[in-house]
Structure formats: C-alpha cells, structure tokens
Amino acid sequence: SSARGAIWVGGVGGGWDTPARELYPRLCRELASEGIASLRVRFRIAAQMDEALFDTAAGLEYLHSTGATAIALTGHSLGGAVVLRAAALDPLVRAMVTLASQSYGAGRVGELPPGCAALFLHGTADEVLPARCSQDLYRLAREPKRLLLFQGAGHILAEAADQVEGAIREWLRRYLTER
C-alpha cells in the first residue's frame, strides 16, 4: 500500500490554532485510522511568508523521508497561501486545501503540479479576508478544482464546521491516492 501523508498549516498566528472547531486534530485522528499520517506545522516566525514556507517545506521533506508517495496540504488564512506555494514546489502533492485563504503571496496557484486537486473553502461573512480571495484563486487554478462558499460563515468557518470537515475528508480520500 502507498504511504500517504497530510500536512496541516494554521494562520497568521503561526501556532496550533485550528479553524472550524478543532478541525485539524479531528481529521488527523480520523485519517490516521485510514493509514494517512498527519503532520501539523507550527511556524517558527509567524506572519513571515518565506519563513512559513520554509517550515512547511521542512514538513514535506520529513514526509518524503518516511517514504510518502502522496501528500495533501491544508492551510487556513495565511496558511492557505503558504500551502499553495509549497504545493507548487512538490510533485508528490496530490491534494491541496485552503480555508479562508488570503490571495496575497498565492500567485503560484496556476503552477500546482499536474493533477494536484485544489479545494478552496471560504465563508461569505468573512470579515478578515473576503470570499473574493478564494474566488480569485479558484479562477487561476487548473482542474481538478472546486470552490465551496459557506453562507454566513466567518473567517474561522465555525458556523460551517461540520460541512467543512466533510468536504475536506471527502477531498483527501478521493485525491490522496497513488496514481
């Protein structure tokens, strides 16, 4: 069986904060039971894009060292731009998910590896980063891709936590497979 891994990246605070009501730890536990190893990244220097990218790339290197053949990246807010940039650099990334991503620093969305499936999630009531950010990223991304907007959900997506979790679980199960 192929070795599969997932990396989970937070927002501008750089810590262990997780969107959508503890989404990350819940999915980490659940996916582990399906043979998908999870790695959560805590930034050494919060809010610095290049340093955050370096930290995420270190996580990718670690998964490579364990023999992973298919990797998923998920990031919230600033972390969305970080995982987009990281995914563009790594051909093993099969799935990439952003939650309420900023568009600044995410210009490489059109350079995701061929076949890297991109899922963009955003709340329509986000007062930190407008849903337009994810709409712009979606438009620039190649297929396979999907955009999900959650009516009335804010930046943390707590109001749509169950739907968000279901959508990400389904996306990773579908695309985090060895081709």
PDB file of N, CA and C in Angstrom, residues 57-144:
ATOM      1  N   ALA A  57       7.903  23.412   4.017  1.00  0.00           N
ATOM      2  CA  ALA A  57       8.781  22.587   3.172  1.00  0.00           C
ATOM      3  C   ALA A  57       9.552  21.571   4.015  1.00  0.00           C
ATOM      4  N   ALA A  58       9.919  21.948   5.232  1.00  0.00           N
ATOM      5  CA  ALA A  58      10.598  21.008   6.135  1.00  0.00           C
ATOM      6  C   ALA A  58       9.663  19.844   6.468  1.00  0.00           C
ATOM      7  N   GLY A  59       8.378  20.159   6.645  1.00  0.00           N
ATOM      8  CA  GLY A  59       7.398  19.097   6.867  1.00  0.00           C
ATOM      9  C   GLY A  59       7.291  18.171   5.675  1.00  0.00           C
ATOM     10  N   LEU A  60       7.312  18.760   4.481  1.00  0.00           N
ATOM     11  CA  LEU A  60       7.279  17.944   3.258  1.00  0.00           C
ATOM     12  C   LEU A  60       8.507  17.046   3.178  1.00  0.00           C
ATOM     13  N   GLU A  61       9.678  17.604   3.478  1.00  0.00           N
ATOM     14  CA  GLU A  61      10.907  16.804   3.454  1.00  0.00           C
ATOM     15  C   GLU A  61      10.816  15.640   4.431  1.00  0.00           C
ATOM     16  N   TYR A  62      10.239  15.910   5.596  1.00  0.00           N
ATOM     17  CA  TYR A  62      10.099  14.839   6.573  1.00  0.00           C
ATOM     18  C   TYR A  62       9.208  13.725   6.026  1.00  0.00           C
ATOM     19  N   LEU A  63       8.067  14.091   5.432  1.00  0.00           N
ATOM     20  CA  LEU A  63       7.188  13.060   4.874  1.00  0.00           C
ATOM     21  C   LEU A  63       7.878  12.306   3.739  1.00  0.00           C
ATOM     22  N   HIS A  64       8.671  13.014   2.923  1.00  0.00           N
ATOM     23  CA  HIS A  64       9.450  12.332   1.883  1.00  0.00           C
ATOM     24  C   HIS A  64      10.368  11.292   2.527  1.00  0.00           C
ATOM     25  N   SER A  65      10.997  11.668   3.626  1.00  0.00           N
ATOM     26  CA  SER A  65      11.975  10.778   4.275  1.00  0.00           C
ATOM     27  C   SER A  65      11.312   9.530   4.835  1.00  0.00           C
ATOM     28  N   THR A  66      10.003   9.600   5.097  1.00  0.00           N
ATOM     29  CA  THR A  66       9.299   8.429   5.615  1.00  0.00           C
ATOM     30  C   THR A  66       8.761   7.557   4.488  1.00  0.00           C
ATOM     31  N   GLY A  67       9.014   7.955   3.244  1.00  0.00           N
ATOM     32  CA  GLY A  67       8.587   7.158   2.106  1.00  0.00           C
ATOM     33  C   GLY A  67       7.228   7.521   1.555  1.00  0.00           C
ATOM     34  N   ALA A  68       6.696   8.664   1.949  1.00  0.00           N
ATOM     35  CA  ALA A  68       5.379   9.077   1.446  1.00  0.00           C
ATOM     36  C   ALA A  68       5.426   9.206  -0.076  1.00  0.00           C
ATOM     37  N   THR A  69       4.376   8.730  -0.712  1.00  0.00           N
ATOM     38  CA  THR A  69       4.284   8.818  -2.173  1.00  0.00           C
ATOM     39  C   THR A  69       3.143   9.729  -2.617  1.00  0.00           C
ATOM     40  N   ALA A  70       2.300  10.129  -1.665  1.00  0.00           N
ATOM     41  CA  ALA A  70       1.198  11.042  -1.968  1.00  0.00           C
ATOM     42  C   ALA A  70       0.948  11.898  -0.738  1.00  0.00           C
ATOM     43  N   ILE A  71       0.890  13.215  -0.941  1.00  0.00           N
ATOM     44  CA  ILE A  71       0.793  14.147   0.175  1.00  0.00           C
ATOM     45  C   ILE A  71      -0.344  15.133  -0.070  1.00  0.00           C
ATOM     46  N   ALA A  72      -1.031  15.484   1.011  1.00  0.00           N
ATOM     47  CA  ALA A  72      -2.040  16.533   0.973  1.00  0.00           C
ATOM     48  C   ALA A  72      -1.580  17.689   1.852  1.00  0.00           C
ATOM     49  N   LEU A  73      -1.877  18.906   1.436  1.00  0.00           N
ATOM     50  CA  LEU A  73      -1.565  20.107   2.208  1.00  0.00           C
ATOM     51  C   LEU A  73      -2.853  20.859   2.473  1.00  0.00           C
ATOM     52  N   THR A  74      -3.061  21.255   3.722  1.00  0.00           N
ATOM     53  CA  THR A  74      -4.233  22.046   4.079  1.00  0.00           C
ATOM     54  C   THR A  74      -3.765  23.259   4.872  1.00  0.00           C
ATOM     55  N   GLY A  75      -4.261  24.447   4.518  1.00  0.00           N
ATOM     56  CA  GLY A  75      -3.863  25.660   5.225  1.00  0.00           C
ATOM     57  C   GLY A  75      -5.004  26.636   5.388  1.00  0.00           C
ATOM     58  N   HIS A  76      -4.993  27.336   6.524  1.00  0.00           N
ATOM     59  CA  HIS A  76      -6.020  28.329   6.845  1.00  0.00           C
ATOM     60  C   HIS A  76      -5.431  29.744   6.785  1.00  0.00           C
ATOM     61  N   SER A  77      -6.144  30.647   6.130  1.00  0.00           N
ATOM     62  CA  SER A  77      -5.802  32.067   6.108  1.00  0.00           C
ATOM     63  C   SER A  77      -4.429  32.277   5.457  1.00  0.00           C
ATOM     64  N   LEU A  78      -3.469  32.857   6.180  1.00  0.00           N
ATOM     65  CA  LEU A  78      -2.101  32.953   5.650  1.00  0.00           C
ATOM     66  C   LEU A  78      -1.604  31.571   5.247  1.00  0.00           C
ATOM     67  N   GLY A  79      -1.958  30.564   6.037  1.00  0.00           N
ATOM     68  CA  GLY A  79      -1.539  29.196   5.739  1.00  0.00           C
ATOM     69  C   GLY A  79      -2.043  28.695   4.397  1.00  0.00           C
ATOM     70  N   GLY A  80      -3.146  29.269   3.914  1.00  0.00           N
ATOM     71  CA  GLY A  80      -3.637  28.904   2.587  1.00  0.00           C
ATOM     72  C   GLY A  80      -2.644  29.295   1.506  1.00  0.00           C
ATOM     73  N   ALA A  81      -2.135  30.520   1.604  1.00  0.00           N
ATOM     74  CA  ALA A  81      -1.132  30.968   0.638  1.00  0.00           C
ATOM     75  C   ALA A  81       0.151  30.155   0.781  1.00  0.00           C
ATOM     76  N   VAL A  82       0.491  29.806   2.024  1.00  0.00           N
ATOM     77  CA  VAL A  82       1.700  29.016   2.272  1.00  0.00           C
ATOM     78  C   VAL A  82       1.586  27.644   1.612  1.00  0.00           C
ATOM     79  N   VAL A  83       0.452  26.962   1.786  1.00  0.00           N
ATOM     80  CA  VAL A  83       0.351  25.614   1.216  1.00  0.00           C
ATOM     81  C   VAL A  83       0.247  25.664  -0.311  1.00  0.00           C
ATOM     82  N   LEU A  84      -0.322  26.729  -0.857  1.00  0.00           N
ATOM     83  CA  LEU A  84      -0.332  26.873  -2.317  1.00  0.00           C
ATOM     84  C   LEU A  84       1.094  26.962  -2.844  1.00  0.00           C
ATOM     85  N   ARG A  85       1.909  27.759  -2.191  1.00  0.00           N
ATOM     86  CA  ARG A  85       3.295  27.905  -2.635  1.00  0.00           C
ATOM     87  C   ARG A  85       4.070  26.612  -2.447  1.00  0.00           C
ATOM     88  N   ALA A  86       3.850  25.941  -1.323  1.00  0.00           N
ATOM     89  CA  ALA A  86       4.554  24.680  -1.058  1.00  0.00           C
ATOM     90  C   ALA A  86       4.142  23.609  -2.067  1.00  0.00           C
ATOM     91  N   ALA A  87       2.843  23.551  -2.373  1.00  0.00           N
ATOM     92  CA  ALA A  87       2.345  22.541  -3.312  1.00  0.00           C
ATOM     93  C   ALA A  87       2.951  22.735  -4.697  1.00  0.00           C
ATOM     94  N   ALA A  88       3.169  23.984  -5.074  1.00  0.00           N
ATOM     95  CA  ALA A  88       3.729  24.279  -6.400  1.00  0.00           C
ATOM     96  C   ALA A  88       5.158  23.755  -6.542  1.00  0.00           C
ATOM     97  N   LEU A  89       5.798  23.478  -5.410  1.00  0.00           N
ATOM     98  CA  LEU A  89       7.207  23.046  -5.420  1.00  0.00           C
ATOM     99  C   LEU A  89       7.376  21.540  -5.301  1.00  0.00           C
ATOM    100  N   ASP A  90       6.285  20.801  -5.074  1.00  0.00           N
ATOM    101  CA  ASP A  90       6.433  19.380  -4.727  1.00  0.00           C
ATOM    102  C   ASP A  90       5.504  18.505  -5.557  1.00  0.00           C
ATOM    103  N   PRO A  91       6.067  17.704  -6.462  1.00  0.00           N
ATOM    104  CA  PRO A  91       5.239  16.855  -7.328  1.00  0.00           C
ATOM    105  C   PRO A  91       4.501  15.750  -6.591  1.00  0.00           C
ATOM    106  N   LEU A  92       4.846  15.480  -5.330  1.00  0.00           N
ATOM    107  CA  LEU A  92       4.129  14.447  -4.581  1.00  0.00           C
ATOM    108  C   LEU A  92       2.814  14.955  -4.003  1.00  0.00           C
ATOM    109  N   VAL A  93       2.587  16.280  -4.072  1.00  0.00           N
ATOM    110  CA  VAL A  93       1.344  16.822  -3.527  1.00  0.00           C
ATOM    111  C   VAL A  93       0.201  16.518  -4.491  1.00  0.00           C
ATOM    112  N   ARG A  94      -0.743  15.706  -4.014  1.00  0.00           N
ATOM    113  CA  ARG A  94      -1.872  15.263  -4.832  1.00  0.00           C
ATOM    114  C   ARG A  94      -3.142  16.047  -4.539  1.00  0.00           C
ATOM    115  N   ALA A  95      -3.187  16.637  -3.326  1.00  0.00           N
ATOM    116  CA  ALA A  95      -4.371  17.382  -2.911  1.00  0.00           C
ATOM    117  C   ALA A  95      -3.933  18.585  -2.091  1.00  0.00           C
ATOM    118  N   MET A  96      -4.621  19.701  -2.300  1.00  0.00           N
ATOM    119  CA  MET A  96      -4.298  20.938  -1.613  1.00  0.00           C
ATOM    120  C   MET A  96      -5.624  21.590  -1.241  1.00  0.00           C
ATOM    121  N   VAL A  97      -5.736  21.980   0.024  1.00  0.00           N
ATOM    122  CA  VAL A  97      -6.974  22.580   0.517  1.00  0.00           C
ATOM    123  C   VAL A  97      -6.650  23.905   1.189  1.00  0.00           C
ATOM    124  N   THR A  98      -7.400  24.955   0.832  1.00  0.00           N
ATOM    125  CA  THR A  98      -7.268  26.215   1.551  1.00  0.00           C
ATOM    126  C   THR A  98      -8.594  26.557   2.215  1.00  0.00           C
ATOM    127  N   LEU A  99      -8.493  27.083   3.435  1.00  0.00           N
ATOM    128  CA  LEU A  99      -9.663  27.549   4.172  1.00  0.00           C
ATOM    129  C   LEU A  99      -9.497  29.046   4.395  1.00  0.00           C
ATOM    130  N   ALA A 100     -10.425  29.842   3.856  1.00  0.00           N
ATOM    131  CA  ALA A 100     -10.399  31.296   4.042  1.00  0.00           C
ATOM    132  C   ALA A 100      -9.015  31.855   3.719  1.00  0.00           C
ATOM    133  N   SER A 101      -8.470  31.447   2.582  1.00  0.00           N
ATOM    134  CA  SER A 101      -7.106  31.825   2.225  1.00  0.00           C
ATOM    135  C   SER A 101      -7.003  33.289   1.846  1.00  0.00           C
ATOM    136  N   GLN A 102      -5.844  33.855   2.168  1.00  0.00           N
ATOM    137  CA  GLN A 102      -5.507  35.142   1.578  1.00  0.00           C
ATOM    138  C   GLN A 102      -5.028  34.872   0.161  1.00  0.00           C
ATOM    139  N   SER A 103      -5.179  35.855  -0.706  1.00  0.00           N
ATOM    140  CA  SER A 103      -4.677  35.697  -2.075  1.00  0.00           C
ATOM    141  C   SER A 103      -3.269  36.267  -2.193  1.00  0.00           C
ATOM    142  N   TYR A 104      -2.893  37.198  -1.306  1.00  0.00           N
ATOM    143  CA  TYR A 104      -1.546  37.757  -1.330  1.00  0.00           C
ATOM    144  C   TYR A 104      -0.523  36.650  -1.107  1.00  0.00           C
ATOM    145  N   GLY A 105       0.472  36.562  -1.980  1.00  0.00           N
ATOM    146  CA  GLY A 105       1.505  35.549  -1.833  1.00  0.00           C
ATOM    147  C   GLY A 105       1.134  34.203  -2.415  1.00  0.00           C
ATOM    148  N   ALA A 106      -0.063  34.122  -3.016  1.00  0.00           N
ATOM    149  CA  ALA A 106      -0.527  32.833  -3.537  1.00  0.00           C
ATOM    150  C   ALA A 106      -0.558  32.829  -5.064  1.00  0.00           C
ATOM    151  N   GLY A 107       0.240  33.660  -5.676  1.00  0.00           N
ATOM    152  CA  GLY A 107       0.217  33.791  -7.124  1.00  0.00           C
ATOM    153  C   GLY A 107       0.625  32.553  -7.890  1.00  0.00           C
ATOM    154  N   ARG A 108       1.221  31.596  -7.201  1.00  0.00           N
ATOM    155  CA  ARG A 108       1.680  30.379  -7.889  1.00  0.00           C
ATOM    156  C   ARG A 108       0.580  29.331  -8.005  1.00  0.00           C
ATOM    157  N   VAL A 109      -0.652  29.729  -7.699  1.00  0.00           N
ATOM    158  CA  VAL A 109      -1.759  28.772  -7.737  1.00  0.00           C
ATOM    159  C   VAL A 109      -1.880  28.130  -9.119  1.00  0.00           C
ATOM    160  N   GLY A 110      -1.494  28.842 -10.174  1.00  0.00           N
ATOM    161  CA  GLY A 110      -1.541  28.281 -11.518  1.00  0.00           C
ATOM    162  C   GLY A 110      -0.421  27.312 -11.809  1.00  0.00           C
ATOM    163  N   GLU A 111       0.514  27.167 -10.846  1.00  0.00           N
ATOM    164  CA  GLU A 111       1.686  26.298 -11.052  1.00  0.00           C
ATOM    165  C   GLU A 111       1.628  25.036 -10.193  1.00  0.00           C
ATOM    166  N   LEU A 112       0.456  24.716  -9.686  1.00  0.00           N
ATOM    167  CA  LEU A 112       0.348  23.474  -8.912  1.00  0.00           C
ATOM    168  C   LEU A 112       0.720  22.297  -9.802  1.00  0.00           C
ATOM    169  N   PRO A 113       1.257  21.234  -9.215  1.00  0.00           N
ATOM    170  CA  PRO A 113       1.651  20.077 -10.023  1.00  0.00           C
ATOM    171  C   PRO A 113       0.464  19.543 -10.820  1.00  0.00           C
ATOM    172  N   PRO A 114       0.717  19.040 -12.017  1.00  0.00           N
ATOM    173  CA  PRO A 114      -0.371  18.454 -12.814  1.00  0.00           C
ATOM    174  C   PRO A 114      -1.107  17.398 -11.998  1.00  0.00           C
ATOM    175  N   GLY A 115      -2.407  17.492 -11.965  1.00  0.00           N
ATOM    176  CA  GLY A 115      -3.185  16.511 -11.226  1.00  0.00           C
ATOM    177  C   GLY A 115      -3.342  16.811  -9.757  1.00  0.00           C
ATOM    178  N   CYS A 116      -2.717  17.872  -9.266  1.00  0.00           N
ATOM    179  CA  CYS A 116      -2.909  18.259  -7.860  1.00  0.00           C
ATOM    180  C   CYS A 116      -4.295  18.881  -7.734  1.00  0.00           C
ATOM    181  N   ALA A 117      -5.157  18.237  -6.973  1.00  0.00           N
ATOM    182  CA  ALA A 117      -6.550  18.672  -6.847  1.00  0.00           C
ATOM    183  C   ALA A 117      -6.660  19.774  -5.799  1.00  0.00           C
ATOM    184  N   ALA A 118      -7.215  20.919  -6.200  1.00  0.00           N
ATOM    185  CA  ALA A 118      -7.265  22.089  -5.333  1.00  0.00           C
ATOM    186  C   ALA A 118      -8.693  22.377  -4.873  1.00  0.00           C
ATOM    187  N   LEU A 119      -8.876  22.407  -3.556  1.00  0.00           N
ATOM    188  CA  LEU A 119     -10.174  22.702  -2.957  1.00  0.00           C
ATOM    189  C   LEU A 119     -10.066  24.014  -2.193  1.00  0.00           C
ATOM    190  N   PHE A 120     -10.959  24.950  -2.507  1.00  0.00           N
ATOM    191  CA  PHE A 120     -10.959  26.262  -1.873  1.00  0.00           C
ATOM    192  C   PHE A 120     -12.252  26.434  -1.085  1.00  0.00           C
ATOM    193  N   LEU A 121     -12.127  26.715   0.225  1.00  0.00           N
ATOM    194  CA  LEU A 121     -13.288  26.892   1.094  1.00  0.00           C
ATOM    195  C   LEU A 121     -13.255  28.305   1.667  1.00  0.00           C
ATOM    196  N   HIS A 122     -14.416  28.948   1.727  1.00  0.00           N
ATOM    197  CA  HIS A 122     -14.460  30.304   2.275  1.00  0.00           C
ATOM    198  C   HIS A 122     -15.865  30.596   2.776  1.00  0.00           C
ATOM    199  N   GLY A 123     -15.955  31.376   3.836  1.00  0.00           N
ATOM    200  CA  GLY A 123     -17.243  31.835   4.335  1.00  0.00           C
ATOM    201  C   GLY A 123     -17.625  33.157   3.693  1.00  0.00           C
ATOM    202  N   THR A 124     -18.911  33.329   3.419  1.00  0.00           N
ATOM    203  CA  THR A 124     -19.355  34.560   2.766  1.00  0.00           C
ATOM    204  C   THR A 124     -19.380  35.746   3.737  1.00  0.00           C
ATOM    205  N   ALA A 125     -19.320  35.467   5.043  1.00  0.00           N
ATOM    206  CA  ALA A 125     -19.351  36.545   6.036  1.00  0.00           C
ATOM    207  C   ALA A 125     -17.968  36.774   6.650  1.00  0.00           C
ATOM    208  N   ASP A 126     -16.911  36.386   5.942  1.00  0.00           N
ATOM    209  CA  ASP A 126     -15.535  36.554   6.419  1.00  0.00           C
ATOM    210  C   ASP A 126     -15.198  38.044   6.460  1.00  0.00           C
ATOM    211  N   GLU A 127     -14.900  38.561   7.651  1.00  0.00           N
ATOM    212  CA  GLU A 127     -14.571  39.981   7.800  1.00  0.00           C
ATOM    213  C   GLU A 127     -13.077  40.223   7.846  1.00  0.00           C
ATOM    214  N   VAL A 128     -12.291  39.149   7.759  1.00  0.00           N
ATOM    215  CA  VAL A 128     -10.836  39.279   7.744  1.00  0.00           C
ATOM    216  C   VAL A 128     -10.332  39.259   6.304  1.00  0.00           C
ATOM    217  N   LEU A 129     -10.732  38.237   5.563  1.00  0.00           N
ATOM    218  CA  LEU A 129     -10.374  38.103   4.148  1.00  0.00           C
ATOM    219  C   LEU A 129     -11.662  37.811   3.382  1.00  0.00           C
ATOM    220  N   PRO A 130     -12.017  38.651   2.416  1.00  0.00           N
ATOM    221  CA  PRO A 130     -13.275  38.422   1.699  1.00  0.00           C
ATOM    222  C   PRO A 130     -13.235  37.142   0.865  1.00  0.00           C
ATOM    223  N   ALA A 131     -14.409  36.574   0.649  1.00  0.00           N
ATOM    224  CA  ALA A 131     -14.522  35.349  -0.144  1.00  0.00           C
ATOM    225  C   ALA A 131     -13.933  35.534  -1.540  1.00  0.00           C
ATOM    226  N   ARG A 132     -13.877  36.761  -2.007  1.00  0.00           N
ATOM    227  CA  ARG A 132     -13.283  37.074  -3.310  1.00  0.00           C
ATOM    228  C   ARG A 132     -11.856  36.516  -3.411  1.00  0.00           C
ATOM    229  N   CYS A 133     -11.129  36.474  -2.301  1.00  0.00           N
ATOM    230  CA  CYS A 133      -9.761  35.919  -2.318  1.00  0.00           C
ATOM    231  C   CYS A 133      -9.774  34.484  -2.847  1.00  0.00           C
ATOM    232  N   SER A 134     -10.642  33.647  -2.282  1.00  0.00           N
ATOM    233  CA  SER A 134     -10.707  32.252  -2.723  1.00  0.00           C
ATOM    234  C   SER A 134     -11.291  32.143  -4.123  1.00  0.00           C
ATOM    235  N   GLN A 135     -12.221  33.028  -4.463  1.00  0.00           N
ATOM    236  CA  GLN A 135     -12.791  33.009  -5.812  1.00  0.00           C
ATOM    237  C   GLN A 135     -11.707  33.313  -6.848  1.00  0.00           C
ATOM    238  N   ASP A 136     -10.831  34.262  -6.541  1.00  0.00           N
ATOM    239  CA  ASP A 136      -9.737  34.604  -7.457  1.00  0.00           C
ATOM    240  C   ASP A 136      -8.771  33.432  -7.610  1.00  0.00           C
ATOM    241  N   LEU A 137      -8.419  32.796  -6.480  1.00  0.00           N
ATOM    242  CA  LEU A 137      -7.503  31.651  -6.528  1.00  0.00           C
ATOM    243  C   LEU A 137      -8.109  30.512  -7.339  1.00  0.00           C
ATOM    244  N   TYR A 138      -9.382  30.243  -7.099  1.00  0.00           N
ATOM    245  CA  TYR A 138     -10.073  29.184  -7.826  1.00  0.00           C
ATOM    246  C   TYR A 138     -10.016  29.436  -9.333  1.00  0.00           C
ATOM    247  N   ARG A 139     -10.260  30.671  -9.719  1.00  0.00           N
ATOM    248  CA  ARG A 139     -10.283  31.006 -11.146  1.00  0.00           C
ATOM    249  C   ARG A 139      -8.913  30.746 -11.787  1.00  0.00           C
ATOM    250  N   LEU A 140      -7.842  30.981 -11.042  1.00  0.00           N
ATOM    251  CA  LEU A 140      -6.487  30.824 -11.581  1.00  0.00           C
ATOM    252  C   LEU A 140      -5.989  29.376 -11.563  1.00  0.00           C
ATOM    253  N   ALA A 141      -6.612  28.543 -10.745  1.00  0.00           N
ATOM    254  CA  ALA A 141      -6.143  27.157 -10.583  1.00  0.00           C
ATOM    255  C   ALA A 141      -6.566  26.299 -11.770  1.00  0.00           C
ATOM    256  N   ARG A 142      -5.795  25.234 -11.991  1.00  0.00           N
ATOM    257  CA  ARG A 142      -6.144  24.250 -13.017  1.00  0.00           C
ATOM    258  C   ARG A 142      -7.057  23.183 -12.420  1.00  0.00           C
ATOM    259  N   GLU A 143      -7.742  22.471 -13.294  1.00  0.00           N
ATOM    260  CA  GLU A 143      -8.519  21.304 -12.851  1.00  0.00           C
ATOM    261  C   GLU A 143      -7.546  20.209 -12.409  1.00  0.00           C
ATOM    262  N   PRO A 144      -7.963  19.316 -11.507  1.00  0.00           N
ATOM    263  CA  PRO A 144      -9.253  19.311 -10.825  1.00  0.00           C
ATOM    264  C   PRO A 144      -9.290  20.352  -9.698  1.00  0.00           C
TER     265      PRO A 144
END
